[in-house]
Coordinates of C-alpha atoms in Angstrom, one line a residue:
A60 CA 20.4 12.5 16.7
P61 CA 19.9 8.9 18.3
R62 CA 20.8 6.0 16.0
P63 CA 19.3 2.6 15.7
A64 CA 20.9 0.4 18.4
C65 CA 21.1 -3.3 18.5
P66 CA 18.7 -4.6 21.4
Q67 CA 21.1 -7.6 21.9
C68 CA 24.5 -5.8 22.5
G69 CA 23.8 -2.1 22.4
K70 CA 25.9 -1.3 19.4
S71 CA 24.5 1.6 17.4
F72 CA 24.3 2.0 13.7
T73 CA 23.8 4.6 10.9
S74 CA 20.8 3.0 9.4
G75 CA 18.1 0.2 10.0
S76 CA 19.6 -1.8 7.0
S77 CA 23.1 -1.8 8.8
L78 CA 21.4 -3.0 12.1
R79 CA 19.6 -5.8 10.4
R80 CA 22.9 -7.0 8.7
H81 CA 24.5 -6.8 12.1
L82 CA 21.7 -8.9 13.7
R83 CA 21.9 -11.6 11.0
S84 CA 25.8 -11.8 11.3
A85 CA 26.3 -11.4 15.0
H86 CA 23.1 -12.7 16.6
G87 CA 21.7 -15.2 14.1
G88 CA 19.0 -12.9 12.8
A89 CA 17.4 -12.4 16.4
P90 CA 14.1 -14.1 15.4
G91 CA 12.2 -12.6 18.4
L92 CA 12.3 -9.2 16.8
S93 CA 9.0 -9.1 14.9
F94 CA 8.2 -5.6 15.0
S95 CA 9.8 -3.2 12.3
C96 CA 9.9 0.5 11.8
W97 CA 8.1 1.6 8.6
R98 CA 10.5 4.5 8.3
C99 CA 14.0 3.0 8.8
R100 CA 13.0 -0.7 8.9
A101 CA 14.8 -1.2 12.3
P102 CA 13.6 -4.3 14.1
F103 CA 12.1 -4.1 17.7
P104 CA 11.0 -6.9 20.1
C105 CA 7.6 -5.2 21.0
G106 CA 5.1 -2.6 20.0
A107 CA 6.1 -0.3 22.9
A108 CA 9.8 -0.3 21.8
L109 CA 8.7 0.5 18.2
R110 CA 6.5 3.4 19.5
E111 CA 9.3 4.9 21.5
H112 CA 11.7 4.7 18.6
L113 CA 9.1 6.4 16.3
G114 CA 9.3 9.4 18.7
T115 CA 13.0 10.0 18.3
P116 CA 14.3 12.5 15.8
G117 CA 16.9 10.1 14.4
C118 CA 14.3 7.8 12.8
Q119 CA 14.0 9.2 9.4
R120 CA 14.1 7.1 6.3
R121 CA 13.5 10.0 3.8
P122 CA 16.2 12.7 4.4
H123 CA 15.8 14.5 1.3
R124 CA 12.9 17.2 1.5
C125 CA 11.3 19.1 -1.1
R126 CA 11.6 22.9 -0.9
S127 CA 8.1 23.5 -2.5
C128 CA 6.0 21.0 -0.6
P129 CA 6.1 18.8 2.6
K130 CA 7.1 15.5 0.6
R131 CA 10.4 13.8 1.5
F132 CA 12.3 11.2 -0.5
A133 CA 14.8 8.4 0.3
S134 CA 17.2 9.4 -2.5
A135 CA 18.3 12.7 -4.2
R136 CA 17.2 11.0 -7.5
S137 CA 13.7 10.6 -6.4
L138 CA 13.7 14.1 -5.1
R139 CA 14.9 15.6 -8.4
K140 CA 12.1 13.5 -10.3
H141 CA 9.5 15.0 -7.9
R142 CA 10.8 18.6 -8.4
R143 CA 9.8 18.4 -12.0
T144 CA 6.3 18.4 -10.8
H145 CA 6.6 21.9 -9.5
L146 CA 8.1 23.3 -12.7
D147 CA 6.1 25.6 -15.1
G148 CA 4.7 23.4 -17.9
A149 CA 4.7 20.2 -15.9
P150 CA 1.8 17.8 -17.2
R151 CA -1.2 18.4 -15.0
C152 CA -4.3 16.3 -14.6
P153 CA -7.4 18.2 -15.8
D154 CA -9.4 16.0 -13.4
C155 CA -7.8 16.6 -10.0
G156 CA -5.1 19.0 -10.7
K157 CA -2.2 16.8 -9.7
T158 CA 1.1 17.5 -11.6
L159 CA 3.1 14.5 -13.0
T160 CA 6.6 14.1 -14.1
S161 CA 5.9 13.2 -17.8
E162 CA 3.2 12.8 -20.3
A163 CA 3.3 9.1 -20.0
S164 CA 2.8 9.4 -16.2
L165 CA -0.2 11.6 -16.9
V166 CA -1.7 9.0 -19.3
T167 CA -1.4 6.3 -16.6
H168 CA -2.7 8.6 -13.8
R169 CA -5.8 9.6 -15.6
R170 CA -7.0 6.0 -15.7
I171 CA -7.7 6.4 -12.1
H172 CA -10.5 8.7 -13.0
T173 CA -11.7 7.1 -16.1
G174 CA -11.6 3.5 -14.7
E175 CA -9.8 2.2 -17.8
R176 CA -7.7 -0.9 -17.4
P177 CA -6.1 -1.7 -20.8
F178 CA -3.6 -4.3 -19.7
A179 CA -5.4 -7.6 -19.3
C180 CA -3.8 -10.8 -17.6
P181 CA -3.7 -13.6 -20.3
E182 CA -4.1 -16.2 -17.7
C183 CA -7.1 -14.8 -15.7
G184 CA -8.3 -11.8 -17.6
M185 CA -8.0 -9.3 -14.8
G186 CA -7.3 -5.9 -15.9
F187 CA -4.8 -3.3 -14.8
M188 CA -4.2 0.4 -15.3
A189 CA -0.3 0.0 -15.9
A190 CA 1.8 -2.7 -17.5
K191 CA 4.0 -2.7 -14.3
S192 CA 1.0 -3.8 -12.2
L193 CA 0.2 -6.5 -14.8
G194 CA 3.8 -7.8 -14.5
K195 CA 3.7 -7.6 -10.7
H196 CA 0.3 -9.5 -10.7
R197 CA 1.5 -12.3 -13.0
R198 CA 4.6 -12.9 -10.9
A199 CA 2.6 -13.0 -7.8
R200 CA -0.5 -15.2 -9.0
H201 CA 0.8 -17.2 -12.0
S202 CA 4.5 -17.7 -11.7
G203 CA 4.3 -20.7 -9.2
G204 CA 7.2 -19.2 -7.3
F205 CA 6.7 -19.0 -3.5
I206 CA 3.6 -21.0 -2.4
C207 CA 1.6 -20.4 0.7
S208 CA 1.1 -23.5 2.7
E209 CA -2.1 -22.3 4.1
C210 CA -4.1 -21.4 1.0
G211 CA -1.9 -22.3 -1.9
R212 CA -1.5 -18.8 -3.3
S213 CA 1.7 -18.1 -5.4
L214 CA 3.8 -15.1 -4.5
S215 CA 6.6 -13.4 -6.4
S216 CA 9.2 -13.4 -3.5
H217 CA 10.0 -14.7 -0.2
A218 CA 9.3 -11.2 1.4
A219 CA 5.9 -11.1 -0.4
L220 CA 5.2 -14.6 0.9
V221 CA 6.0 -13.6 4.7
A222 CA 3.8 -10.5 4.3
H223 CA 1.0 -12.7 2.7
Q224 CA 1.2 -15.2 5.6
R225 CA 0.3 -12.5 8.2
I226 CA -3.3 -12.8 6.8
H227 CA -3.4 -16.2 8.2
T228 CA -1.4 -15.6 11.5
G229 CA -3.1 -12.2 12.2
E230 CA 0.3 -10.5 12.9
R231 CA 0.4 -6.9 12.4
P232 CA 3.8 -5.7 13.3
Y233 CA 3.5 -2.1 11.7
E234 CA 1.9 0.6 13.7
C235 CA 0.7 4.1 12.7
P236 CA 2.8 6.6 14.7
D237 CA -0.1 8.9 15.1
C238 CA -2.8 6.5 16.6
G239 CA -1.2 3.2 17.2
K240 CA -3.4 1.2 14.7
A241 CA -1.6 -1.9 13.7
F242 CA -1.1 -3.2 10.1
A243 CA 0.3 -6.3 8.4
A244 CA 2.5 -4.4 5.9
A245 CA 4.8 -1.3 6.1
F246 CA 4.3 2.2 4.6
R247 CA 6.7 1.4 1.7
D248 CA 4.6 -1.8 0.8
G249 CA 1.2 -1.5 2.3
A250 CA -1.6 0.4 0.5
A251 CA -3.8 -0.1 3.7
L252 CA -1.3 1.8 5.9
R253 CA -1.0 4.6 3.2
R254 CA -4.7 4.9 3.1
H255 CA -5.0 5.1 6.8
W256 CA -2.3 7.8 6.9
R257 CA -4.6 10.0 4.9
V258 CA -7.1 9.8 7.7
H259 CA -4.6 11.9 9.8
T260 CA -3.6 14.3 6.9
G261 CA -7.0 14.8 5.3
E262 CA -5.7 14.0 2.0
K263 CA -8.2 12.8 -0.7
P264 CA -6.1 12.7 -3.9
F265 CA -8.7 10.8 -6.0
G266 CA -11.4 13.1 -7.5
C267 CA -14.4 11.9 -9.6
S268 CA -14.5 13.8 -12.9
E269 CA -18.3 13.6 -13.1
C270 CA -19.3 15.2 -9.7
G271 CA -16.0 16.3 -8.0
K272 CA -16.3 14.0 -4.9
S273 CA -12.8 13.0 -3.6
F274 CA -11.6 9.8 -2.1
R275 CA -8.5 8.5 0.0
A276 CA -8.2 5.5 -2.1
S277 CA -8.4 4.8 -6.0
S278 CA -10.4 1.6 -5.4
S279 CA -13.0 3.8 -3.6
L280 CA -13.1 6.1 -6.7
V281 CA -13.5 3.1 -9.2
I282 CA -16.6 1.8 -7.0
H283 CA -18.0 5.4 -6.9
R284 CA -17.7 6.0 -10.6
R285 CA -20.1 3.0 -11.1
T286 CA -22.9 5.1 -9.6
H287 CA -22.6 7.3 -12.6
T288 CA -22.0 4.6 -15.2
G289 CA -24.6 2.2 -13.8
E290 CA -22.1 -0.6 -13.9
R291 CA -22.8 -3.4 -11.5
P292 CA -20.2 -6.2 -11.9
Y293 CA -21.1 -8.2 -9.0
P294 CA -24.3 -10.3 -9.6
C295 CA -26.0 -12.4 -6.9
S296 CA -26.3 -16.1 -7.7
G297 CA -29.5 -16.4 -5.6
C298 CA -31.6 -13.5 -7.2
P299 CA -31.6 -11.0 -10.1
K300 CA -29.8 -8.3 -8.1
S301 CA -26.3 -7.1 -8.9
F302 CA -24.0 -4.7 -7.0
V303 CA -21.1 -2.0 -7.6
S304 CA -18.8 -3.7 -5.2
R305 CA -17.9 -7.1 -3.8
S306 CA -18.4 -5.9 -0.2
S307 CA -22.1 -4.9 -1.1
L308 CA -22.6 -8.3 -2.7
M309 CA -21.3 -10.1 0.5
K310 CA -23.5 -8.0 2.8
H311 CA -26.5 -8.8 0.4
L312 CA -25.9 -12.5 0.4
R313 CA -26.2 -12.7 4.1
T314 CA -29.7 -11.6 3.8
H315 CA -30.3 -14.9 1.8
L316 CA -28.6 -16.9 4.6
R317 CA -31.1 -15.4 7.3
R318 CA -34.1 -16.2 5.1
E319 CA -33.2 -19.9 4.6
P320 CA -35.5 -22.2 6.6
P321 CA -34.0 -24.1 9.7

């Protein structure tokens, strides 16, 4: 199968990480290569080169395939952990039927359906479903580590800062291999690209325990559940109305702007 090749000198490598190390040591990082493959992380100078690479059988970041389902994994350890979800007696979510690797994982997963966020940030009060998510939030927002020069936001790592700055630059170096739509973050890191991929697969893994309606994203389920609970956490500052989501509030606020006298 074709292997990732250096666009500068033509030398081929067994993996995208080996190619990146070569680019840094032999070519000073090759700063013109701004497009990266979301599967193997190999860098490319343009979107056309990336699309051509995605069509090759040698581009496969997840070589370990589950025999019981279509999922693939980057390591044998991840595959073994996943395989436990197919065993008899594996914890199963009563709301959507998903199997989990442990009872603790099931408890965390069920919060997607209940909307429970028991881990609150002591700095800003924002709630999270898992302690790991809270830790990630605190490192990103309150650690004072890597600061964006455009908006002042604090990020937990240089890689996170680079990804965040694409909001300001508009750069979208990761493309969906099915339709070519571009995203700022890779599959491994980007929830937006993972949600988009479900448009092609038809997967809707987040089911409402009240009515059975399913969604591609957990955030969509959280908003939908408010139609059952009556919760409207986004009040309008200009009138008594409140809304189930921030996007609904922003849409409503535009009606006030249109009514303002010249």
